[in-house]
Coordinates of C-alpha atoms in Angstrom, one line a residue:
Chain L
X537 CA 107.9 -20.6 63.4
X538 CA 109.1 -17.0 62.5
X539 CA 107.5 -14.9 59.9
X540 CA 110.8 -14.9 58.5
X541 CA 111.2 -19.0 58.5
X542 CA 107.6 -19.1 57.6
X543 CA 108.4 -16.8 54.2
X544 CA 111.9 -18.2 53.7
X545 CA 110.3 -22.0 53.7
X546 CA 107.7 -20.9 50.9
X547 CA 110.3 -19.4 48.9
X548 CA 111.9 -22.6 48.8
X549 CA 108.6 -24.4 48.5
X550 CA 108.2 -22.2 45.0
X551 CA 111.6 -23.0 43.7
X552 CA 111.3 -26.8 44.3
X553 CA 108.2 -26.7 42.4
X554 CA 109.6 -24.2 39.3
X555 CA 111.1 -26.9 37.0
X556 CA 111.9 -24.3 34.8
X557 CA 114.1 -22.5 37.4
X558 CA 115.8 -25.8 38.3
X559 CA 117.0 -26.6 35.1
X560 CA 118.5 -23.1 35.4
X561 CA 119.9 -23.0 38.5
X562 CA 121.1 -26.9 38.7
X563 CA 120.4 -28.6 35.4
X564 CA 122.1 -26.5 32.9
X565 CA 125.5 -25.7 34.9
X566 CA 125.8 -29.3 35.6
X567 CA 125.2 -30.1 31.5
X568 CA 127.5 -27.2 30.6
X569 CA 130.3 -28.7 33.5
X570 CA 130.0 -32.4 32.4
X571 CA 129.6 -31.9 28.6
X572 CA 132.6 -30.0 28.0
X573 CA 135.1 -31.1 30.3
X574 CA 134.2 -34.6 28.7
X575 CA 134.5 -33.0 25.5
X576 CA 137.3 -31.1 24.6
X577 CA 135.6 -28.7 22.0
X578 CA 136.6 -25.5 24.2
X579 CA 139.6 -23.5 23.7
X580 CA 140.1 -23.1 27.5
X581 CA 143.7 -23.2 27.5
X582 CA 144.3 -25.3 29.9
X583 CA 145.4 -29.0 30.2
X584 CA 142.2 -30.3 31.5
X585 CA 139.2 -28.5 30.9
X586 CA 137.4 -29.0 33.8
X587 CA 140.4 -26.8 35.6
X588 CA 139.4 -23.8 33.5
X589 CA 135.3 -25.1 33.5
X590 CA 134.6 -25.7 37.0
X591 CA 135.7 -22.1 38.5
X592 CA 133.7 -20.3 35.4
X593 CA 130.4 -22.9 35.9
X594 CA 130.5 -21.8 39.4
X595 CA 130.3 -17.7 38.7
X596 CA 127.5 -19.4 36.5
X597 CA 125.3 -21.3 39.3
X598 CA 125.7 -17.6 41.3
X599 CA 124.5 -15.7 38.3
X600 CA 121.7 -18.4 37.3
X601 CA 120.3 -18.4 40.7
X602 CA 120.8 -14.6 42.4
X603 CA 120.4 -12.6 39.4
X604 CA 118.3 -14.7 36.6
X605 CA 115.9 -16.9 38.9
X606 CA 115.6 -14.5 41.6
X607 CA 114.7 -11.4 39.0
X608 CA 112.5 -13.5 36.9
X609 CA 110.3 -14.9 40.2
X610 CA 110.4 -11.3 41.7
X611 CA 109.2 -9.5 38.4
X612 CA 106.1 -11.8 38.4
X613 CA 105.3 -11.7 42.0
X614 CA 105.1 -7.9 41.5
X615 CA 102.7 -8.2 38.2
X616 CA 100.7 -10.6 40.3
X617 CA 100.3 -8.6 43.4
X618 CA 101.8 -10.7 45.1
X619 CA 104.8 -8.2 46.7
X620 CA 101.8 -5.4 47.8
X621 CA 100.1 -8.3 49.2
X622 CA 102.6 -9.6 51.5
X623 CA 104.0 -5.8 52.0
X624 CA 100.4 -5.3 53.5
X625 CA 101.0 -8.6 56.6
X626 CA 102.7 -8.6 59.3
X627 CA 106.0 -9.7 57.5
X628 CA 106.5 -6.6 55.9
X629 CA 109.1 -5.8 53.2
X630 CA 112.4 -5.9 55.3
X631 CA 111.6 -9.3 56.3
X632 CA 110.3 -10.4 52.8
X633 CA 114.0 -9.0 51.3
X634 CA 115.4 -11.2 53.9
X635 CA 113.6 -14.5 53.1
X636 CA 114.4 -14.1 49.6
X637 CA 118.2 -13.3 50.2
X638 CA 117.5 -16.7 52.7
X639 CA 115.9 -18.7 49.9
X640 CA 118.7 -17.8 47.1
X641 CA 122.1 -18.8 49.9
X642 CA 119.7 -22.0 50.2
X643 CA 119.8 -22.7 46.5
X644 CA 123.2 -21.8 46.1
X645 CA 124.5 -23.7 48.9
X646 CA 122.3 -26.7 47.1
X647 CA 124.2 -25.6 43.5
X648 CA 127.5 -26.2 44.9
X649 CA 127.1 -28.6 46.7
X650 CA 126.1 -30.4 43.7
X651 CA 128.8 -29.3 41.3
X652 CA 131.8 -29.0 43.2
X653 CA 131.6 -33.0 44.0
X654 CA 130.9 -33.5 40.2
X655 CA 133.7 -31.0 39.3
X656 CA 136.0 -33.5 41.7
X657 CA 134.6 -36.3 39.9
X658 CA 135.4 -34.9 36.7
X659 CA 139.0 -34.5 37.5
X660 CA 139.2 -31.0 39.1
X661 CA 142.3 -30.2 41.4
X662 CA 142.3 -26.5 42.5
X663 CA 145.4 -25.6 44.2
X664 CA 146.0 -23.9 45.4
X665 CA 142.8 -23.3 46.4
X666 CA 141.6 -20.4 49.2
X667 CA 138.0 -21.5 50.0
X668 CA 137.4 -18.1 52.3
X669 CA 137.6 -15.8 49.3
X670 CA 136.0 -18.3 47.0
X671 CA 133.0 -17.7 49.5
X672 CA 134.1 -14.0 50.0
X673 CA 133.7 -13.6 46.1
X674 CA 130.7 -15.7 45.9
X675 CA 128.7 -13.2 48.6
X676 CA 130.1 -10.0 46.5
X677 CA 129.3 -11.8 43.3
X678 CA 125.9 -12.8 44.5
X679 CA 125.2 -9.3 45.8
X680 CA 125.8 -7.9 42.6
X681 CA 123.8 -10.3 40.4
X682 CA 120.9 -9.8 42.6
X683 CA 121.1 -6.0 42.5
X684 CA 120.8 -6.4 38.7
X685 CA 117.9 -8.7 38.6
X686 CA 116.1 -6.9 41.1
X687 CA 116.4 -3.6 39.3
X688 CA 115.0 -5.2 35.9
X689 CA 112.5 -7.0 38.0
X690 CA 111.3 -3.8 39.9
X691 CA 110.7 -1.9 36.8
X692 CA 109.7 -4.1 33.8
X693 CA 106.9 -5.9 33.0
X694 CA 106.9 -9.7 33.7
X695 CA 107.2 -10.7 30.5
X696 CA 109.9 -7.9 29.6
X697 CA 111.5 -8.8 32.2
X698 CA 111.6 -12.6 31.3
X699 CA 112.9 -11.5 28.5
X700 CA 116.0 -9.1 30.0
X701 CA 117.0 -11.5 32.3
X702 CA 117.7 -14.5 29.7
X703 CA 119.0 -12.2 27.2
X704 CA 121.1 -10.5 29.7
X705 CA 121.8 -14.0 31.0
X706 CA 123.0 -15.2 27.1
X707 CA 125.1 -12.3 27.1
X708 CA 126.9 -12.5 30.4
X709 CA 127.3 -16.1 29.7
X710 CA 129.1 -16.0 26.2
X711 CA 131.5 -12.7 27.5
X712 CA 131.6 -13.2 31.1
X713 CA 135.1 -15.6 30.8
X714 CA 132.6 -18.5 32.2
X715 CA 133.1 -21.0 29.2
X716 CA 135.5 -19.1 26.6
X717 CA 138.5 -17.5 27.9
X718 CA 138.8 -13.5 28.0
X719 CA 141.9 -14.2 26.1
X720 CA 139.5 -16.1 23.1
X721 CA 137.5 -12.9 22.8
X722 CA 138.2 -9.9 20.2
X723 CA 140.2 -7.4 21.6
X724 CA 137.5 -4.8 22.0
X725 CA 134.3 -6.5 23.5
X726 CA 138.0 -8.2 26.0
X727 CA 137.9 -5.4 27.5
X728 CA 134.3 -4.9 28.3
X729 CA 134.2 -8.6 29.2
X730 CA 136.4 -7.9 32.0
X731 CA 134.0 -4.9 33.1
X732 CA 131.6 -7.3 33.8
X733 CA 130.4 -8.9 36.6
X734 CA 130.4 -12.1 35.2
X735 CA 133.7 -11.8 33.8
X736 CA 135.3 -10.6 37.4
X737 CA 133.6 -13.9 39.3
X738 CA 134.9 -16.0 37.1
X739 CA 137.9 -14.8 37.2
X740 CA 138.2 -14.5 40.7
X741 CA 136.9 -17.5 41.3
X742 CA 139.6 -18.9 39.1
X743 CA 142.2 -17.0 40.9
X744 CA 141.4 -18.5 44.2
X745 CA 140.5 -21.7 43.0
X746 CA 143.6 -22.7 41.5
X747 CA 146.0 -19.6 41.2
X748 CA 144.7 -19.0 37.3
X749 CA 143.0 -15.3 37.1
X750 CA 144.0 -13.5 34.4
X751 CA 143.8 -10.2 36.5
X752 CA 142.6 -10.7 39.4
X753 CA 143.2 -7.9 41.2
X754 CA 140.9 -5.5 38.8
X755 CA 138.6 -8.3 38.7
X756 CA 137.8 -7.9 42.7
X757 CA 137.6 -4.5 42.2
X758 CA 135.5 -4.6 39.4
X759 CA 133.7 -7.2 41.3
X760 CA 133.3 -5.0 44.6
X761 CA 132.4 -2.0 42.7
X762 CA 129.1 -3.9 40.9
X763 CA 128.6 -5.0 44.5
X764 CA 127.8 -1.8 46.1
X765 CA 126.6 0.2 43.3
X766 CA 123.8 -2.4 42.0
X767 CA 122.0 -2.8 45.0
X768 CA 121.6 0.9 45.8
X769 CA 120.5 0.9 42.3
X770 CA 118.2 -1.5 42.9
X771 CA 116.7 0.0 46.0
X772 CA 116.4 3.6 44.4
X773 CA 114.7 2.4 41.4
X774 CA 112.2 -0.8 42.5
X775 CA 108.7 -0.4 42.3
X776 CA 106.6 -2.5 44.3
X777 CA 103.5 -2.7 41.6
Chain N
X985 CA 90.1 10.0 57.7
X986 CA 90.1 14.0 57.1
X987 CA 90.7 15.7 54.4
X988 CA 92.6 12.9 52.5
X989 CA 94.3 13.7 49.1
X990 CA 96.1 11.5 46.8
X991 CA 98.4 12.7 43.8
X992 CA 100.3 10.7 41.2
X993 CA 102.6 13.0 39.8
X994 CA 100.4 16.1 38.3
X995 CA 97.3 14.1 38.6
X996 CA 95.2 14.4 41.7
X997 CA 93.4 11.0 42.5
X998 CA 91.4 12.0 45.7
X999 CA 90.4 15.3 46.8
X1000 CA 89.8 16.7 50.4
X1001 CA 88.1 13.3 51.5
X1002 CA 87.1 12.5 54.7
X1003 CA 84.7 9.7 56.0
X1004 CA 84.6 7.6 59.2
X1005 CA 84.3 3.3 59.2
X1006 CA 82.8 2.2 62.6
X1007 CA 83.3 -1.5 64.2
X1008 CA 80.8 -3.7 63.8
X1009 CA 79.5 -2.2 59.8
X1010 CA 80.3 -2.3 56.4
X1011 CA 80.5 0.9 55.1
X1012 CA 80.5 0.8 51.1
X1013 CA 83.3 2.9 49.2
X1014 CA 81.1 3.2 46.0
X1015 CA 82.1 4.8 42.9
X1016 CA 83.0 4.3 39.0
X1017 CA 86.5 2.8 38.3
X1018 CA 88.7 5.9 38.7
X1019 CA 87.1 7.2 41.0
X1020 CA 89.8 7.4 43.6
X1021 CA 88.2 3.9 45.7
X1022 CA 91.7 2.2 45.4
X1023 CA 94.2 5.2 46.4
X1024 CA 91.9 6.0 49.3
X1025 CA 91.8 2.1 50.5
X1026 CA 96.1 2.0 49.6
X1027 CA 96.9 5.2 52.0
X1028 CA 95.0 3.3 54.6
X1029 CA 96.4 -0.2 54.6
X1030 CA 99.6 2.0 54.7
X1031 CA 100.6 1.2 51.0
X1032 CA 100.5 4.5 49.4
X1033 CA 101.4 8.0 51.0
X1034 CA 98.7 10.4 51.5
X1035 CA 99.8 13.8 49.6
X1036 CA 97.7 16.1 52.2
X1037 CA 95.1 15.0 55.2
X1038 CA 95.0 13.0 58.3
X1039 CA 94.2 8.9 58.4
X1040 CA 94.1 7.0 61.3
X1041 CA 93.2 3.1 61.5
X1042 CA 92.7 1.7 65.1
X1043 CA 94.1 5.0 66.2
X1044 CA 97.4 4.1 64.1
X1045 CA 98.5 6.6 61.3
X1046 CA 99.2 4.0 58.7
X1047 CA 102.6 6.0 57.0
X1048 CA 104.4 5.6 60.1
X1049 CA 102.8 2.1 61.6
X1050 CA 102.0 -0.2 59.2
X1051 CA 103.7 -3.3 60.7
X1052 CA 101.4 -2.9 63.7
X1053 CA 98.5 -2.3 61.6
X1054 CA 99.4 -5.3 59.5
X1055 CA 98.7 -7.3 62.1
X1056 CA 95.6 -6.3 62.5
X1057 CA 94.0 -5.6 59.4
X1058 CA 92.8 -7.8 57.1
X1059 CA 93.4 -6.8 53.0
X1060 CA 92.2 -8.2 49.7
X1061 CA 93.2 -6.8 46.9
X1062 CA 91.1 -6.1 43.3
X1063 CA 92.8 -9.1 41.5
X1064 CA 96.0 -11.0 42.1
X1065 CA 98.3 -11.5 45.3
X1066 CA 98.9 -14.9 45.3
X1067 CA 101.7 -16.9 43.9
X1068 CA 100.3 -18.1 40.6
X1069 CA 102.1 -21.6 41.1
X1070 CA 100.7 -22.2 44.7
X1071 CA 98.5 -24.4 46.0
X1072 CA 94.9 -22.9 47.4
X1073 CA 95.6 -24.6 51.0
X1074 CA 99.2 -24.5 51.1
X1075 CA 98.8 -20.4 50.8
X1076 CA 96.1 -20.2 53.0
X1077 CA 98.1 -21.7 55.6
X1078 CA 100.9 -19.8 54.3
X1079 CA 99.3 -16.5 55.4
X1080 CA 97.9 -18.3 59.1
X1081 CA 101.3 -19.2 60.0
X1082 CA 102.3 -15.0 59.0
X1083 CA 99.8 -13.9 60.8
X1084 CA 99.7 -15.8 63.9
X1085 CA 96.9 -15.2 64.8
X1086 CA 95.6 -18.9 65.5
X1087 CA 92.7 -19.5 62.0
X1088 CA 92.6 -22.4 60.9
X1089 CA 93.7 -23.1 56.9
X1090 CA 91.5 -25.8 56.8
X1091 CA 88.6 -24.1 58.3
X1092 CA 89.1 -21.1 56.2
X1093 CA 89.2 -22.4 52.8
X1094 CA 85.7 -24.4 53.7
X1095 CA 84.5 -21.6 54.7
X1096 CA 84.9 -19.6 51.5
X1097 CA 83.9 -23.3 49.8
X1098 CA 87.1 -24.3 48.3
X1099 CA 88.2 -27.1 50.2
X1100 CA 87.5 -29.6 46.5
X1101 CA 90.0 -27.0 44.9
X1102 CA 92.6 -27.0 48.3
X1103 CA 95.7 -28.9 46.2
X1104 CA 95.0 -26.4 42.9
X1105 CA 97.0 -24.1 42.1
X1106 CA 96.2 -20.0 41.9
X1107 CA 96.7 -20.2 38.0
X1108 CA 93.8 -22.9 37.7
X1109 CA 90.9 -21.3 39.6
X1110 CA 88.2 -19.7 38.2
X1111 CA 88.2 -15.7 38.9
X1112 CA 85.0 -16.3 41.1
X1113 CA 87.3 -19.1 42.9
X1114 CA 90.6 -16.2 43.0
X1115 CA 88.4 -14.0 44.6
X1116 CA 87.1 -16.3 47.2
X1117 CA 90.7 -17.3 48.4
X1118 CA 92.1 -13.5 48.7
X1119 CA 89.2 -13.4 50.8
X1120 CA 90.1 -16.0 53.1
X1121 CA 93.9 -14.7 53.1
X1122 CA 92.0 -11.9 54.2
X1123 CA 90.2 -13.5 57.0
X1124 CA 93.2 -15.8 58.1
X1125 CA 94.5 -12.2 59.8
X1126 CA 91.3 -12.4 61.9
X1127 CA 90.7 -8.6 61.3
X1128 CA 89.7 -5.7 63.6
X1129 CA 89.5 -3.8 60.1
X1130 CA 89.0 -5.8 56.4
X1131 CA 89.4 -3.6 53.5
X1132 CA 87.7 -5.3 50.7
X1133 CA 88.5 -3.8 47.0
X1134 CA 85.9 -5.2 44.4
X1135 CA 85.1 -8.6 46.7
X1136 CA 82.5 -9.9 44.0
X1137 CA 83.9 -9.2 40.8
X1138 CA 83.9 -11.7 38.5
X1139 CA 82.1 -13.9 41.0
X1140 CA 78.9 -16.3 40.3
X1141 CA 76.1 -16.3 42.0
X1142 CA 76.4 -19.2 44.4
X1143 CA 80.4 -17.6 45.0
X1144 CA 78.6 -13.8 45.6
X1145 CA 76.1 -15.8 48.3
X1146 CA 79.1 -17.0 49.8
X1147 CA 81.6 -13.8 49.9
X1148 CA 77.7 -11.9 51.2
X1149 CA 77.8 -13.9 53.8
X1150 CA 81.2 -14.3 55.2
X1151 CA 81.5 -10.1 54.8
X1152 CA 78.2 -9.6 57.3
X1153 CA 79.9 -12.5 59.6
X1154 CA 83.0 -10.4 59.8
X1155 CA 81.3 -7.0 60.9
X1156 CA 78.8 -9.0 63.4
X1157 CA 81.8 -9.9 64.7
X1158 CA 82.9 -6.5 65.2
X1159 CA 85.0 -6.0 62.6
X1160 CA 84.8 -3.0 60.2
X1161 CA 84.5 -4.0 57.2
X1162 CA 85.3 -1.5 54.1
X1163 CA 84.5 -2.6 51.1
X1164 CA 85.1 -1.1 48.1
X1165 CA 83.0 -1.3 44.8
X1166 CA 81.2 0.3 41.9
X1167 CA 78.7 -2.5 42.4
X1168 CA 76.0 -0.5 43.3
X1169 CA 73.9 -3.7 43.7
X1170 CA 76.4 -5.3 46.3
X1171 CA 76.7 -2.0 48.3
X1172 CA 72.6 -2.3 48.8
X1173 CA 73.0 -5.7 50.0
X1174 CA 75.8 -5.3 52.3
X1175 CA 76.4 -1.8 53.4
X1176 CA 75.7 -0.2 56.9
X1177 CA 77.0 3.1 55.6
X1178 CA 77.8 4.3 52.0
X1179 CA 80.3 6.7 50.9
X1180 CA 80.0 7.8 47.3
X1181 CA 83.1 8.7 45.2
X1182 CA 82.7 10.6 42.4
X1183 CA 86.0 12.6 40.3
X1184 CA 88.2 11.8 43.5
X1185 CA 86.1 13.1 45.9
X1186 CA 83.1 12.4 48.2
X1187 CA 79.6 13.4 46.9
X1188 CA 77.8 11.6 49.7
X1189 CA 78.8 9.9 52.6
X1190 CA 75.6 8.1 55.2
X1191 CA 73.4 5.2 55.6
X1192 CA 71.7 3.9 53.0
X1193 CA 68.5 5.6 54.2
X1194 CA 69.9 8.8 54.9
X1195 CA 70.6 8.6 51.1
X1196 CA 67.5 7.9 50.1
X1197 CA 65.2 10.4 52.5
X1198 CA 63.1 12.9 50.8
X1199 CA 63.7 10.6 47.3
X1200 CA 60.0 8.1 47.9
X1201 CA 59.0 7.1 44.2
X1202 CA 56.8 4.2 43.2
X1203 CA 58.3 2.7 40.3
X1204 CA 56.3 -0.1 38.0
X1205 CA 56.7 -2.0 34.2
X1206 CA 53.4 -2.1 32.2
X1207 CA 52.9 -1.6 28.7
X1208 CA 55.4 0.7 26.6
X1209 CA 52.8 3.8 25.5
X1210 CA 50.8 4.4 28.3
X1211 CA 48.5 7.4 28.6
X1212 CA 50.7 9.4 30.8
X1213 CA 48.1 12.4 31.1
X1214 CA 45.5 10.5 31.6
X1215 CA 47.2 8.5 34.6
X1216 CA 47.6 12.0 35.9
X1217 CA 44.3 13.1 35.9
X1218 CA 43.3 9.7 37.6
X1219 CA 46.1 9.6 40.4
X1220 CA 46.7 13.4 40.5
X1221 CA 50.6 12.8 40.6
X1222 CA 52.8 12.8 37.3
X1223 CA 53.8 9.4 36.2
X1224 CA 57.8 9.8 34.0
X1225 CA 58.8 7.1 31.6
X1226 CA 62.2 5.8 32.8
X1227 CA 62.8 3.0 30.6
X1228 CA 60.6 1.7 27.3
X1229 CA 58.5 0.0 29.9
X1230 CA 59.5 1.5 33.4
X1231 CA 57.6 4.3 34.8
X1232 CA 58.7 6.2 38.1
X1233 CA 56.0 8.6 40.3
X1234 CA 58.3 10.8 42.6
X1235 CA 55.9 10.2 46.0
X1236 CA 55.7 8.4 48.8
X1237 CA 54.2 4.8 48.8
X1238 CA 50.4 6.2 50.1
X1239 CA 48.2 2.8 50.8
X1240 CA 45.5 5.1 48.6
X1241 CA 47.8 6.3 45.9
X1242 CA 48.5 2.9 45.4
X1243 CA 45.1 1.5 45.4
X1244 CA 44.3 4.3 42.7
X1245 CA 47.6 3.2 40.4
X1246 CA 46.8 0.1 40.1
X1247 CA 42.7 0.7 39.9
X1248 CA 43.4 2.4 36.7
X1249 CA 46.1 0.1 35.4
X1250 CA 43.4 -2.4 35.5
X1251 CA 40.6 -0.4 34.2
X1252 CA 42.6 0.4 31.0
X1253 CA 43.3 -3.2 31.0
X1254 CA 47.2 -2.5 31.2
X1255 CA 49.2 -5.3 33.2
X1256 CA 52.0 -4.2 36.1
X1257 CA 55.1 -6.0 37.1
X1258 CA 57.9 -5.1 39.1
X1259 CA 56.0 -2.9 41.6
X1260 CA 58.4 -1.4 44.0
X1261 CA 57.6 1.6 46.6
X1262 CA 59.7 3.2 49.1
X1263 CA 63.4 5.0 49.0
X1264 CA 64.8 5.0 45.8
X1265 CA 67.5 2.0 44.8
X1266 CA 70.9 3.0 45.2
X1267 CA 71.8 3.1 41.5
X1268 CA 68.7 6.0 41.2
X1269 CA 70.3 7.5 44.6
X1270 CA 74.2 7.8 42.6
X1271 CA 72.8 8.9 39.2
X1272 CA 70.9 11.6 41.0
X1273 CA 73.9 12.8 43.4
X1274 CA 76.4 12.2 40.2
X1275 CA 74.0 14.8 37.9
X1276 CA 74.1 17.0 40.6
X1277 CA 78.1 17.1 40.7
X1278 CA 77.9 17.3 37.1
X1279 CA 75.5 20.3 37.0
X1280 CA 77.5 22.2 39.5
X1281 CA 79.9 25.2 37.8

């Protein structure tokens, strides 16, 4: 097996075993999808909620999983060691970056797997529905999510960092159009909403899933723009130990 | 290496060092934390950059080739570097399969004497236990070079036995085996050759009886208030209170001056324990080079 394979299948191994990171990654966007499109408590707008739920709940299982559960795992392999270690093996870090990029398309392949047939169940009908640039928006949002977690994870403490990524998690959650509509929001923080990332996946998520953005051409821009710049953040500003 | 130095920002870490590790020996990297151990061990498993100097490891400079040299060195770290939820054998094998280099997990983890804690996880072992299983990631690269950073610390006795053991195995297998410590102790079990760090830089660098040459003392416990003049007169050599009941003579172990120490212990009707004679221990050796560094303007 290659190193690669090798690193990529104990990645994996580690995230099966984090129940805490499951209930992140799957358990909480399926609660979130089921509970409110069986309850209609949100103002979403929309006929059937699950047609203004399922597109935001998938920017979610992205963000949950490339940004949150990626950045939390990563900050505490480097206050363990555990990044110089493997940096010092024959896998080196280019390969390491790669197993973990491996490990989170894994997950989220898993994610929707999972929620797009309970989304169906629950009544969803995107159309029209362009699957490409759902996947094209789900590789830009994912890029983007993981450039932020990375950078918190490369330079705070573990425990900081746990801390960043949930808040920062909360926060992208509650203005990021995921659950409460841009248009539900004050005036003022609407605006920032639709700066970020979370706000522009969802959004163009919704647009291609259904035909329902509320601007979605600023949103792939918006989208593309956290996309390249987080990353090179990321890489400029990561420290190893 | 030759003329290695080390800076972190304005502070310099290692100064103009330069030793040599040959196949085959453990040479000790001894010195008190800060010393500059670490940074010198980092810039050769190709880690950290070397701010000025030449290092080479199996002929590979380690800033530019540290994939290659990752295969062939072996590395354990002063604490941490496993995943704290895995499992003891499921990382061992973890690091075989990266490697490649055919060890056995199994083997391995009986051979550092883990194999009843092989399904615990990193967070559940003892530090002793830790220590033990970065040594046998270590060993799963089946090293022509091991750098070791504090290999015993916080180990028991039986676990120190164990890690002693396995670390001579490795260098009579040819490997060379750097080990770094400010386990003075350890070094004098273990080391071929001993480099001493002192303020980032090398006070002494040899083996262990190259250290010690010219530096014979006898050195005995007896009663607190000896009659120091009087064992003078009756050995003609000075006898120095080191301790409230050690006592050092700065000579070499005569068969006669010996005979006449312990003649007149017995006469005065004082006991003796601890008799040692020869080179002086290794923790005598550092103190002396260290006051010397310290004396210098």
């Amino acid at each position: 097996m290659s190193r690669f394979l090798t690193q990529l299948r104990t990645e994996l191994q580690l995230t099966l075993r984090n129940g805490e990171q499951l209930l992140l990654t799957l358990g909480i966007p399926v609660m979130l999808l089921v509970f409110f499109s069986l309850v209609d408590v949100l103002p979403t707008g929309t006929d059937d909620p699950v047609d203004f739920l399922a597109p935001g709940i998938l920017a979610l299982a992205v963000m949950s999983t490339s940004m949150v559960a990626l950045g939390i795992a990563t900050g505490f392999e480097r206050s363990y060691h555990v990044l110089k270690r493997l940096g010092v093996t024959p896998l080196g870090r280019p390969r390491l970056v790669a197993a973990k990029i491996g490990a989170v398309a894994v997950v989220e392949l898993v994610q929707f797997a999972v929620l797009v047939p309970v989304a169906f169940a629950l009544g969803w009908s995107p159309s029209p529905a362009n699957w490409a640039l759902a996947v094209c928006a789900v590789v830009l949002g994912t890029t983007a999510f993981a450039g932020i977690g990375l950078t918190l994870a490369g330079r705070l403490r573990g425990e900081i960092n746990l801390a960043a990524q949930n808040g920062l998690y909360l926060v992208l959650l509650l203005l990021g159009g995921m659950v409460i509509p841009f248009a539900k929001l004050p005036s003022g923080i609407r605006a920032v909403a639709h700066g970020l990332p979370s706000g522009a996946l969802a959004d163009v998520l919704r647009e291609t899933l259904g035909g329902a953005g509320s601007q979605p051409t600023t949103s792939w821009i918006v989208l593309a723009v956290w996309a390249v710049v987080m990353p090179v953040v990321a890489a400029a500003v990561f420290r190893w130990d | 290496m030759i003329g290695l130095s080390v800076r972190y920002g304005d502070l310099q870490a290692v100064r103009d060092v330069s030793f040599t590790a040959e196949p085959g020996q453990v040479t000790a990297v001894l010195g008190p934390n800060g010393a500059g151990k670490t940074s010198t061990i980092e810039v050769c498993e190709g880690y950290r950059r070397a701010a000025a100097g030449t290092v080479r490891v199996l002929g590979l400079d380690p800033a530019t080739h540290q994939r290659q040299l990752g295969e062939r060195i072996g590395v354990m770290l002063q604490e941490g570097g496993v995943y704290p939820s895995a499992r003891v054998l499921d990382t061992v094998r973890h690091y075989c399969a990266l490697y490649g280099k055919g060890a056995v997990a199994d083997d391995l983890v009986a051979q550092v004497g883990l194999t009843s804690r092989a399904k615990a996880t990193w967070r559940r072992l003892s530090g002793g236990e830790q220590q033990r299983l970065s040594l046998a990631l270590a060993m799963a690269a089946r090293p022509e070079v091991a750098f070791l950073d504090e290999p015993t610390s916080g180990v028991d006795v039986n676990g120190r036995d164990t890690i002693r053991g396995i670390v001579r195995d490795l260098a009579r297998e040819g490997c060379a085996v750097v080990l770094a410590t400010h386990e003075l102790d350890e070094a004098e079990r273990l080391a071929d050759r001993v480099v001493i760090f002192d303020g980032g830089q090398v006070i002494a660098n040899g083996t262990l009886a190259e250290l010690r040459k010219g530096h014979d003392e006898i050195r005995f416990r007896s009663d607190p208030h000896l009659d120091l003049p009087a064992l003078a007169i009756a050995i003609g050599m000075v006898a120095s209170q080191v301790g409230p009941d050690e006592y050092v003579i700065d000579a070499p172990p005569h068969p006669r001056l010996m005979a006449q120490l312990t003649a007149w212990l017995a006469e005065q009707g004082h006991p003796i324990a601890d008799l040692r004679a020869g080179g002086q221990r290794l923790e005598d050796v550092f103190r002396r080079l260290t006051a010397k560094q310290g004396d210098a303007p």
